[in-house]
PDB file of C-alpha atoms and ligand atoms in Angstrom:
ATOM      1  CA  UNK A1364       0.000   0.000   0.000  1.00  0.00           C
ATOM      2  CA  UNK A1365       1.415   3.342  -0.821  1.00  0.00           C
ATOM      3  CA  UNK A1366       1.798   6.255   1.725  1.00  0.00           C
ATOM      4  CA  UNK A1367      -0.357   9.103   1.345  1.00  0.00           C
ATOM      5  CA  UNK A1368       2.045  11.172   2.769  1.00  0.00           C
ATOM      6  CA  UNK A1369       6.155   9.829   2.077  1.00  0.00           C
ATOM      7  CA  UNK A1370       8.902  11.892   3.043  1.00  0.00           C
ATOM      8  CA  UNK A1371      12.737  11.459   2.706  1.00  0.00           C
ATOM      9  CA  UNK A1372      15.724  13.260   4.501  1.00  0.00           C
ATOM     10  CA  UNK A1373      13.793  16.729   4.015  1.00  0.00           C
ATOM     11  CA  UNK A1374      15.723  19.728   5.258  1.00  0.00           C
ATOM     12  CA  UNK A1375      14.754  23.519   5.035  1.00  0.00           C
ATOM     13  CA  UNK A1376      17.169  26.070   5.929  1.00  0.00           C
ATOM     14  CA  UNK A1377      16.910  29.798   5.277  1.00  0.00           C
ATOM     15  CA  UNK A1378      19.049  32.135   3.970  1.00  0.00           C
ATOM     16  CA  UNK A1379      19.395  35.375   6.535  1.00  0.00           C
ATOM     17  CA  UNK A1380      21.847  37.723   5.734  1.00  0.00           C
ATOM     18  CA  UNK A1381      25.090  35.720   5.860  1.00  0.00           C
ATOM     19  CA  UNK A1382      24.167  33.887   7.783  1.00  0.00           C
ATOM     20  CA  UNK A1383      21.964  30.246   6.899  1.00  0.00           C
ATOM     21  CA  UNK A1384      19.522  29.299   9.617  1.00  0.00           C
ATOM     22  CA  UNK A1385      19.335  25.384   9.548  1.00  0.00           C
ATOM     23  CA  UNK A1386      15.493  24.567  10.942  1.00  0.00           C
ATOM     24  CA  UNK A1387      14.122  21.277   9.631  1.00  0.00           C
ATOM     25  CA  UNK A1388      17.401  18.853   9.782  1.00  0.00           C
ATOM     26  CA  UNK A1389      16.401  15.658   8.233  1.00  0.00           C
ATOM     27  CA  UNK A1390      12.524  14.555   8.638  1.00  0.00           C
ATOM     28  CA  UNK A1391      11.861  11.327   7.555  1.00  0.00           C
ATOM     29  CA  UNK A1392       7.695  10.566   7.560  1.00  0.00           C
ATOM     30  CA  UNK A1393       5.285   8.520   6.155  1.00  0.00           C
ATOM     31  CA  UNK A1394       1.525   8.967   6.978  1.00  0.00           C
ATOM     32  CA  UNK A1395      -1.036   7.304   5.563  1.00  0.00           C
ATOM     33  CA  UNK A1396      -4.562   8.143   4.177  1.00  0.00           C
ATOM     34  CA  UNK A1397      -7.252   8.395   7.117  1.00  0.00           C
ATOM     35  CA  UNK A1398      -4.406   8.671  10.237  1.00  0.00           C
ATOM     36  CA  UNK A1399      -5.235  11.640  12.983  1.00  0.00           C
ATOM     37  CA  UNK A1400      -1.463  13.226  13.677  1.00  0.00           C
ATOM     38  CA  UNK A1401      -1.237  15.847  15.997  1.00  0.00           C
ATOM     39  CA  UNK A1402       2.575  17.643  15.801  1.00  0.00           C
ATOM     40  CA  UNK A1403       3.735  19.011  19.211  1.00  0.00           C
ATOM     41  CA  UNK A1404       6.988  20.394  20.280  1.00  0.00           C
ATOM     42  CA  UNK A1405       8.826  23.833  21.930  1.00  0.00           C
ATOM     43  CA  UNK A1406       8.199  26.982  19.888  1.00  0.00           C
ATOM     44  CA  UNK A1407      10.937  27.208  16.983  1.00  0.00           C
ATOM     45  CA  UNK A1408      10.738  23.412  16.727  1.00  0.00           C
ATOM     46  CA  UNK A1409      10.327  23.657  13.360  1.00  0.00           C
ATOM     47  CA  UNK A1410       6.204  22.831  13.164  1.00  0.00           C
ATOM     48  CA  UNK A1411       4.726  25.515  11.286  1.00  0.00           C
ATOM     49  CA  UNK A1412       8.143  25.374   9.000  1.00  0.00           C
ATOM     50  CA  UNK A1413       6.944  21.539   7.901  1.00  0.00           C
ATOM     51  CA  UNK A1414       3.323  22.228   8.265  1.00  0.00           C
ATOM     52  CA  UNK A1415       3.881  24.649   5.499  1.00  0.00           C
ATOM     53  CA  UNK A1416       5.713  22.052   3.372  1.00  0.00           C
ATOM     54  CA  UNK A1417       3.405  19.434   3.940  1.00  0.00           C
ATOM     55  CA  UNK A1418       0.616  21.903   2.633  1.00  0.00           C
ATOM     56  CA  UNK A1419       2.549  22.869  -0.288  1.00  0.00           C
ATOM     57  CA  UNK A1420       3.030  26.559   0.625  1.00  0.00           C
ATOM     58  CA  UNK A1421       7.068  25.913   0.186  1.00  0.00           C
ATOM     59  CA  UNK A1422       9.461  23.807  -0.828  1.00  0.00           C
ATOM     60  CA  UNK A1423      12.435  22.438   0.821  1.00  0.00           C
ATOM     61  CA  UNK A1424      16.061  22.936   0.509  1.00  0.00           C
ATOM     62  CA  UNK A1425      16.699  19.243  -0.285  1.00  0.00           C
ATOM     63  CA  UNK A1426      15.075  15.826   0.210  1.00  0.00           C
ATOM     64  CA  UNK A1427      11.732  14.427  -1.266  1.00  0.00           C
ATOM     65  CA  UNK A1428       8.142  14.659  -0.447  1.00  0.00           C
ATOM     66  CA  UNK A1429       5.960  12.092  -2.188  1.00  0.00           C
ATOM     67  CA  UNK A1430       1.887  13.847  -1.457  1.00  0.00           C
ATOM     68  CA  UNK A1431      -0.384  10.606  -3.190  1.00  0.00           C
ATOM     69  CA  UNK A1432       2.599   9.308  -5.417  1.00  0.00           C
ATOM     70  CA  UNK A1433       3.258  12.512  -6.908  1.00  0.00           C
ATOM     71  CA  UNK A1434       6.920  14.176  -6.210  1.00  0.00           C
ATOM     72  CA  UNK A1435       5.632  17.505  -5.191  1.00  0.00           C
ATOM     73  CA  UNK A1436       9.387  18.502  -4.130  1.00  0.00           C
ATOM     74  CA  UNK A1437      11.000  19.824  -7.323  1.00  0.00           C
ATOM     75  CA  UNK A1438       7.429  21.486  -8.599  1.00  0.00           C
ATOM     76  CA  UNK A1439       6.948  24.531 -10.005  1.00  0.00           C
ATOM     77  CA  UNK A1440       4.971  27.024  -8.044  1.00  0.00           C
ATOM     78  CA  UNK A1441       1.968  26.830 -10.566  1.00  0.00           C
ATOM     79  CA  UNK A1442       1.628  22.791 -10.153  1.00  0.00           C
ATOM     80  CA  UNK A1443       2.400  23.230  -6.499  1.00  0.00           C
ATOM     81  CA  UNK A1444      -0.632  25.860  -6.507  1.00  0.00           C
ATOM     82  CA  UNK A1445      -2.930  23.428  -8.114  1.00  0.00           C
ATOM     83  CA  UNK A1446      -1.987  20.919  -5.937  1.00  0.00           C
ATOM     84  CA  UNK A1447      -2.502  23.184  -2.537  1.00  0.00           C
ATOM     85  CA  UNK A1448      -6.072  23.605  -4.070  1.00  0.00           C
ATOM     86  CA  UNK A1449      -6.993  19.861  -4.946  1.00  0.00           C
ATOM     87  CA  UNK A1450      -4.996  17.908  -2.032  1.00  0.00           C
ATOM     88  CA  UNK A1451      -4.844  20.388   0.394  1.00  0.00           C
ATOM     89  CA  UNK A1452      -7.256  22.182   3.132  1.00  0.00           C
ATOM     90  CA  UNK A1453      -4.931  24.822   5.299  1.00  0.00           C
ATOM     91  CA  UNK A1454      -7.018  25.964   8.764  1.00  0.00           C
ATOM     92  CA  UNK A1455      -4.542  28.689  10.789  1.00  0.00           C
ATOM     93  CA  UNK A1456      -4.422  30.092  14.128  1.00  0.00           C
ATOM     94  CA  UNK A1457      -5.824  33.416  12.804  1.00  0.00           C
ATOM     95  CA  UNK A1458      -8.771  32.317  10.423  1.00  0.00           C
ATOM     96  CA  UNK A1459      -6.948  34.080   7.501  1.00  0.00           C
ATOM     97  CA  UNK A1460     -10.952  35.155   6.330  1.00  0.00           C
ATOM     98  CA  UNK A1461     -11.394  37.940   4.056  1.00  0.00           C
ATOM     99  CA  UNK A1462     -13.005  40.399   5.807  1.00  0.00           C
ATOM    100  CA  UNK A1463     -15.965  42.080   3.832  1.00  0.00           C
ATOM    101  CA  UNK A1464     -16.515  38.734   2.628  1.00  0.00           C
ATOM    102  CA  UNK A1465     -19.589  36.341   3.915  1.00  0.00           C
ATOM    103  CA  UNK A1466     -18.802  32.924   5.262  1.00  0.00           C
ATOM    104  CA  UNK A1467     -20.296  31.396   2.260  1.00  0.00           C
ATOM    105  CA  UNK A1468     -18.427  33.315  -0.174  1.00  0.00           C
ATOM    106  CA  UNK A1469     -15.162  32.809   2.444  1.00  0.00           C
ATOM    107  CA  UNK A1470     -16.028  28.988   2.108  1.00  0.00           C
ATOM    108  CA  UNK A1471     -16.699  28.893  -1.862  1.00  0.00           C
ATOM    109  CA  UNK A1472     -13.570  30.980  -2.633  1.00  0.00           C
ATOM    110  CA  UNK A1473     -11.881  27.869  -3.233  1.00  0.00           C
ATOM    111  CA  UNK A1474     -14.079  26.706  -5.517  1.00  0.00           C
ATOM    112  CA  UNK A1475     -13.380  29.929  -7.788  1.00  0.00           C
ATOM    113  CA  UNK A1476      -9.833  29.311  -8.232  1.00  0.00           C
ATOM    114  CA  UNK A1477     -10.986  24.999  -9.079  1.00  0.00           C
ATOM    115  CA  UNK A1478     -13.312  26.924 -11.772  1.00  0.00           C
ATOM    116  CA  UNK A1479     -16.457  25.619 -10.640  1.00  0.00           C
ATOM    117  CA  UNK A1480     -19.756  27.108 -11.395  1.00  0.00           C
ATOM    118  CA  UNK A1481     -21.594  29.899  -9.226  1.00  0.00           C
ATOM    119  CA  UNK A1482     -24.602  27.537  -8.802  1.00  0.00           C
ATOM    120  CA  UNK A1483     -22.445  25.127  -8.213  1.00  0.00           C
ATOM    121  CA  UNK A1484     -20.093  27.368  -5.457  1.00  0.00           C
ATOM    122  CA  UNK A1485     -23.269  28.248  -3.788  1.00  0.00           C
ATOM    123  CA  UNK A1486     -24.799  24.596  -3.405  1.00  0.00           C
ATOM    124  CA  UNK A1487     -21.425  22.755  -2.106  1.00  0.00           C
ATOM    125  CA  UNK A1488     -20.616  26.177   0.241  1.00  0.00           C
ATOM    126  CA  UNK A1489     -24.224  25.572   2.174  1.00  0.00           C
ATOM    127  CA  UNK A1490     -23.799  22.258   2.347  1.00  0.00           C
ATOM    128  CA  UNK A1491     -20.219  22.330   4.094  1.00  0.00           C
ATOM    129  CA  UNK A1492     -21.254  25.566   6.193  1.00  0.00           C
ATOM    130  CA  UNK A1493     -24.414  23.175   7.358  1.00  0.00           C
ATOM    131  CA  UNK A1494     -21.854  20.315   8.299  1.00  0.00           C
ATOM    132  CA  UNK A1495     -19.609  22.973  10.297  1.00  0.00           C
ATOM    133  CA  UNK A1496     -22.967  24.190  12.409  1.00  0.00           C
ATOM    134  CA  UNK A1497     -23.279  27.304  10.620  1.00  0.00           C
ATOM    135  CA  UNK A1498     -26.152  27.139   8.553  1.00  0.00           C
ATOM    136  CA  UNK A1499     -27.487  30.430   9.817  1.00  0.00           C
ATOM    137  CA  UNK A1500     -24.960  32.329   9.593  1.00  0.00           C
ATOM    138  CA  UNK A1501     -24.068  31.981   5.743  1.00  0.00           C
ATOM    139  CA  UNK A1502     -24.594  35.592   5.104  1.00  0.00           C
ATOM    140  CA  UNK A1503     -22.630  37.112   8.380  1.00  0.00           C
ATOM    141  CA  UNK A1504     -19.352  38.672   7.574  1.00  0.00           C
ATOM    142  CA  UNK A1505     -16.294  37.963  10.134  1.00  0.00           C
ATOM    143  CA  UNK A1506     -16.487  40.766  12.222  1.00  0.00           C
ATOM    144  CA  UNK A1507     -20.408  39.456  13.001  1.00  0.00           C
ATOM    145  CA  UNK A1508     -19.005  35.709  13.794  1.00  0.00           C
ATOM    146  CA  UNK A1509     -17.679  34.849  17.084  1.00  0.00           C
ATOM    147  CA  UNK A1510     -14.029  33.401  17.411  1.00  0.00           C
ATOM    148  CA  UNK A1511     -15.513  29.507  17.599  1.00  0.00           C
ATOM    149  CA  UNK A1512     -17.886  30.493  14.489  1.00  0.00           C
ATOM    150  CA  UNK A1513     -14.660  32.053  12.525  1.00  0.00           C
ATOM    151  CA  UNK A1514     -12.430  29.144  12.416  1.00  0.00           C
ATOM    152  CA  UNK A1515     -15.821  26.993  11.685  1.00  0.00           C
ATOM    153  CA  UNK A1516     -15.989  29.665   8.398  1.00  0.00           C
ATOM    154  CA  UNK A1517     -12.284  28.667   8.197  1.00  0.00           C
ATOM    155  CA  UNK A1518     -12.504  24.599   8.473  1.00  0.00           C
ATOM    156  CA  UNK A1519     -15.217  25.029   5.907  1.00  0.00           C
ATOM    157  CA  UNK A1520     -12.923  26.721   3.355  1.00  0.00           C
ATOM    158  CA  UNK A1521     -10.456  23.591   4.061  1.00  0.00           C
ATOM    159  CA  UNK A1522     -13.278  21.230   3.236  1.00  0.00           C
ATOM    160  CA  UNK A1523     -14.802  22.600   0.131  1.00  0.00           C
ATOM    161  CA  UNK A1524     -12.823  21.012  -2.286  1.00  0.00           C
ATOM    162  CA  UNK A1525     -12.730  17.944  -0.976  1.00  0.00           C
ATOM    163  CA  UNK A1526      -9.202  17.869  -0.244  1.00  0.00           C
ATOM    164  CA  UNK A1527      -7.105  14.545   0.665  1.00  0.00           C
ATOM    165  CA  UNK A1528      -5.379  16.388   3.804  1.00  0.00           C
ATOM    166  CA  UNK A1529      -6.549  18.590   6.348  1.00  0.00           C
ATOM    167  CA  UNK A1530      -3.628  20.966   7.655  1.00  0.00           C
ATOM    168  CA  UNK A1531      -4.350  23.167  10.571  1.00  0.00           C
ATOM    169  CA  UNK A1532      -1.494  25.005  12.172  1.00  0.00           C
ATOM    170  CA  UNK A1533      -2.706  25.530  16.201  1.00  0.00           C
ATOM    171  CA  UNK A1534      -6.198  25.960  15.699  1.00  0.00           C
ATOM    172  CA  UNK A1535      -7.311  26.473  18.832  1.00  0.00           C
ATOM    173  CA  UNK A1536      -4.734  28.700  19.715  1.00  0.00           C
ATOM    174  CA  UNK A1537      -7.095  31.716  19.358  1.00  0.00           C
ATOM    175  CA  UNK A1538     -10.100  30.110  21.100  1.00  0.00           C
ATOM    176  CA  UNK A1539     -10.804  29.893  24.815  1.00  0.00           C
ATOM    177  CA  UNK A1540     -11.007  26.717  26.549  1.00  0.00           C
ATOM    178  CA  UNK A1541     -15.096  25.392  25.582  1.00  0.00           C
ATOM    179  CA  UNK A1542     -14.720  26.893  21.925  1.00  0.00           C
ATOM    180  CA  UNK A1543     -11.732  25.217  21.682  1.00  0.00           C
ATOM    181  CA  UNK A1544     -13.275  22.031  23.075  1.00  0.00           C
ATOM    182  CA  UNK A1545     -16.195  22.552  20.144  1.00  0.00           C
ATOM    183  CA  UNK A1546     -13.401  23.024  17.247  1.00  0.00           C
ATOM    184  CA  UNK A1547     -11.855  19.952  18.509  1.00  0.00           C
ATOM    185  CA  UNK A1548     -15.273  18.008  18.173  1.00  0.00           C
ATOM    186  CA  UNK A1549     -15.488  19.327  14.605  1.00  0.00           C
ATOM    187  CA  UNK A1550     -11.950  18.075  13.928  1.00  0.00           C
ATOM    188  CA  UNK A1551     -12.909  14.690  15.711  1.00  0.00           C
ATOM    189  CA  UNK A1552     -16.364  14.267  13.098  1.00  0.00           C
ATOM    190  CA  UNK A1553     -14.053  15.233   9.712  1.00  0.00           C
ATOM    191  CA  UNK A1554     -12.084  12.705  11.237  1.00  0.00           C
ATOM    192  CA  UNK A1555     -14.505   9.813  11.332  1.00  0.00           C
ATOM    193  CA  UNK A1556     -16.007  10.676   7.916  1.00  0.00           C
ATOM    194  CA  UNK A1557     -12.702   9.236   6.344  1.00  0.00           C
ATOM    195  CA  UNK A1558     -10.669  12.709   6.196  1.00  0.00           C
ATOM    196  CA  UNK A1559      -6.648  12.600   7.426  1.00  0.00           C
ATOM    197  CA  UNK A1560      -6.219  15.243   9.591  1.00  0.00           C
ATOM    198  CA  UNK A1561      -2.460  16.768  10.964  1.00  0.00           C
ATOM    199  CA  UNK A1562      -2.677  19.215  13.417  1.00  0.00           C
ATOM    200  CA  UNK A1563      -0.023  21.531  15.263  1.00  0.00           C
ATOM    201  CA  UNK A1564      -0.672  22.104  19.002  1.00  0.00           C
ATOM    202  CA  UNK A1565       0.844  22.918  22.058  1.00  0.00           C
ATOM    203  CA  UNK A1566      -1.719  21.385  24.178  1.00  0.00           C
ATOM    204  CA  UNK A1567      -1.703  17.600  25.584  1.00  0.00           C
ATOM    205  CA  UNK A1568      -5.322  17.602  26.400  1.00  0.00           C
ATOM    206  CA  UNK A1569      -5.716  18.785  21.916  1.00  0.00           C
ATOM    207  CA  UNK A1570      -3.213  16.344  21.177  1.00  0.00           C
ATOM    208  CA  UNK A1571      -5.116  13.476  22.950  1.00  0.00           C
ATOM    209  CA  UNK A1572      -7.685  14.128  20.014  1.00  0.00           C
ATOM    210  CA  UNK A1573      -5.039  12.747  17.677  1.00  0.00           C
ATOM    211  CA  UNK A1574      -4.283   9.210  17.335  1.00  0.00           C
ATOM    212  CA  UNK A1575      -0.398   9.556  16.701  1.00  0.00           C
ATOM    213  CA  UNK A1576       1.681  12.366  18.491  1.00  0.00           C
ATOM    214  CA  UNK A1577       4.928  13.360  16.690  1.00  0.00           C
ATOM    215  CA  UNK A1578       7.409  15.207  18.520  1.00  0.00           C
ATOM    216  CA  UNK A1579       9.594  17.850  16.946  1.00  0.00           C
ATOM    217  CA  UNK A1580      13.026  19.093  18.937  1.00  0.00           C
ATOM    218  CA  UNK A1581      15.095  21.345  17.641  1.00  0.00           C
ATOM    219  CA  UNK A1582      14.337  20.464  13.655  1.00  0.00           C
ATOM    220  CA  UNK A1583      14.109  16.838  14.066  1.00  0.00           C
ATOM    221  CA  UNK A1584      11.307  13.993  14.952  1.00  0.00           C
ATOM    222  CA  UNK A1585      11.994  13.079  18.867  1.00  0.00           C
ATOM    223  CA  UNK A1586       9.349  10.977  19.201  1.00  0.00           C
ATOM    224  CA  UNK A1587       6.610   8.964  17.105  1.00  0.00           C
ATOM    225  CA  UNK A1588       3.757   7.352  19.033  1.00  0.00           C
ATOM    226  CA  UNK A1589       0.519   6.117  18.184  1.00  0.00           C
ATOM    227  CA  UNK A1590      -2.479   6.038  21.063  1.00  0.00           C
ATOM    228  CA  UNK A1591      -3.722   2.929  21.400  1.00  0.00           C
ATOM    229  CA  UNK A1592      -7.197   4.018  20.409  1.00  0.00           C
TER     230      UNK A1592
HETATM  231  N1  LIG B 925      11.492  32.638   6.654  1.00  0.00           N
HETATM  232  C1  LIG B 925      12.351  32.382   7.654  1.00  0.00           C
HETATM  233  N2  LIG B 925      13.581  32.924   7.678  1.00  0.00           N
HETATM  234  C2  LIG B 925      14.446  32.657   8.669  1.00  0.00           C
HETATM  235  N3  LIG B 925      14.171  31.853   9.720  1.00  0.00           N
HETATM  236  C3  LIG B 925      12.960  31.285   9.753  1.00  0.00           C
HETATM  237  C4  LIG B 925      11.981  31.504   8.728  1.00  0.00           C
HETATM  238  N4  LIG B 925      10.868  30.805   9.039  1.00  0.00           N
HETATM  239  C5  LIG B 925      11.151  30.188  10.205  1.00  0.00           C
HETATM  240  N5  LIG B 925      12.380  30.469  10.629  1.00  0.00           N
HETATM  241  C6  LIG B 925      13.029  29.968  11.869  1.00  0.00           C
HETATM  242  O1  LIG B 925      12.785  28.591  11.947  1.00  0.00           O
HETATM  243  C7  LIG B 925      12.612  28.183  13.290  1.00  0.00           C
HETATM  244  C8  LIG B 925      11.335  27.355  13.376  1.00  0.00           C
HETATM  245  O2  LIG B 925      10.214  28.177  13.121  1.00  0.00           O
HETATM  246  P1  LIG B 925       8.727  27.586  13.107  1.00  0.00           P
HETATM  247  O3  LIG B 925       7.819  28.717  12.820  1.00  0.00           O
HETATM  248  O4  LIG B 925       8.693  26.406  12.218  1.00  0.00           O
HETATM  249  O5  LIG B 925       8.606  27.109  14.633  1.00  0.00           O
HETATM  250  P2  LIG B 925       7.345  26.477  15.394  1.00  0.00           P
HETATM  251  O6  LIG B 925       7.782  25.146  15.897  1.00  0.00           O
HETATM  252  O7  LIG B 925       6.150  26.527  14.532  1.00  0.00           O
HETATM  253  O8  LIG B 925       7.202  27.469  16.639  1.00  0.00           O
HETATM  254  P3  LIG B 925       5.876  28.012  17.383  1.00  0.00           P
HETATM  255  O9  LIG B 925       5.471  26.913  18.323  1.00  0.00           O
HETATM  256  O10 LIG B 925       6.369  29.224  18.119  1.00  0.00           O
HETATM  257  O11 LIG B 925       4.840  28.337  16.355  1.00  0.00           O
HETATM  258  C9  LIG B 925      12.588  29.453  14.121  1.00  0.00           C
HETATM  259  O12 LIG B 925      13.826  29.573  14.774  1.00  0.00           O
HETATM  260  C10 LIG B 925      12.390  30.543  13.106  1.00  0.00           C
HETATM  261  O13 LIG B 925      13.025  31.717  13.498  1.00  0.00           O
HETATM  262 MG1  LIG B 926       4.356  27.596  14.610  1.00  0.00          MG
END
């Protein structure tokens, strides 16, 4: 069976000055389609470096990333675009919304950039704002949605298109203790419906949501354990 996710001796280090700032020192990984992986590890570990390279939002200095048997390493940044918009659903700490946007237009942006049709934007945006417990709220901008109901507009966006992985970089790091607890619910659900999720948190009691916790010190995997769930 092949590896949803396969990656070899992957480094990125960044150029600063002249100076070169070594931060992900040779990650080895393989995780497979339907697995629940939360990352954890001190701040500069290194998560949000390969969250962004498992979502295709950059590429690494050397080493190979295999996302569903295609080398996305060496791609250009038009393939690796279409790829982020087929394979990939990004949630962040901060929502990233547009502002003067509705949640259903928020969610069906996506869909704009996969050329789908307006009737067809509209349809598949209700439907995945219904899933995420926002069906009344389609038309509400951001600034008229809660923190909770934001990232909800947010996880929707990740879902629209379907997308083999769902990414989310500390999600509940904006959210207070119960929202959090109701984002982590939502996360649990896309979960069980089939979806492979990979979180970043710096929570144990978030983490416990995962089934495998993967430990990152210093630009390298500490630790690799699955829950016995
Ligand atoms: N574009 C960049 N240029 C230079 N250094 C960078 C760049 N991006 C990240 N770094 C460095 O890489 C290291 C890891 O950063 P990263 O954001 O991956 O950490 P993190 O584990 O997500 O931390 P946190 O828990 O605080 O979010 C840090 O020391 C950071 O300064
Ligand atoms: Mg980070």
């Amino acid at each position: 069976m092949s590896n949803l996710i396969k990656i070899r001796d992957i480094r990125r280090d960044f150029r600063l000055g002249s100076e070169i700032v070594y931060v992900l020192k040779g990650i080895d990984l393989d995780i497979d389609k339907g697995e629940y992986v939360a990352f954890m590890g001190p701040s500069g570990s290194g998560k949000s470096t390969l969250m962004n390279l498992l979502g295709c939002l950059d590429t690494p200095t050397s080493g190979t990333y295999i996302l569903n048997n295609r080398d996305v390493s060496s791609m250009s940044d038009d393939e690796l675009a279409d790829v982020r918009n087929t394979e990939i659903g990004f949630v962040f700490q901060t929502f990233n919304l547009l502002p003067r946007t509705t949640a259903l237009d928020n969610v069906a942006l996506p869909m704009v950039y996969a050329g789908s049709s307006k009737t067809d934007r509209r349809k598949r945006a209700e439907e995945v704002l219904t899933d995420v417990g926002l069906a009344d709220r389609m038309d509400h901008k951001p600034n008229q949605l809660s923190g909770g109901q934001r990232q909800r507009v947010a996880v929707g966006r990740a879902l629209v298109n379907k997308p083999s992985i769902i990414l989310a970089d500390e999600p509940t790091g904006n959210l207070d203790s119960k929202t959090s607890v109701e984002i982590m619910a939502l996360f649990d659900e896309i979960h069980a419906a089939g979806n492979t999720v990979i979180l970043v948190t710096h929570e144990e009691e978030i983490a416990e949501h995962a089934h495998r916790v993967i430990r990152l010190r210093d630009g390298i995997i500490e630790s690799d354990v699955r829950n016995k769930k």
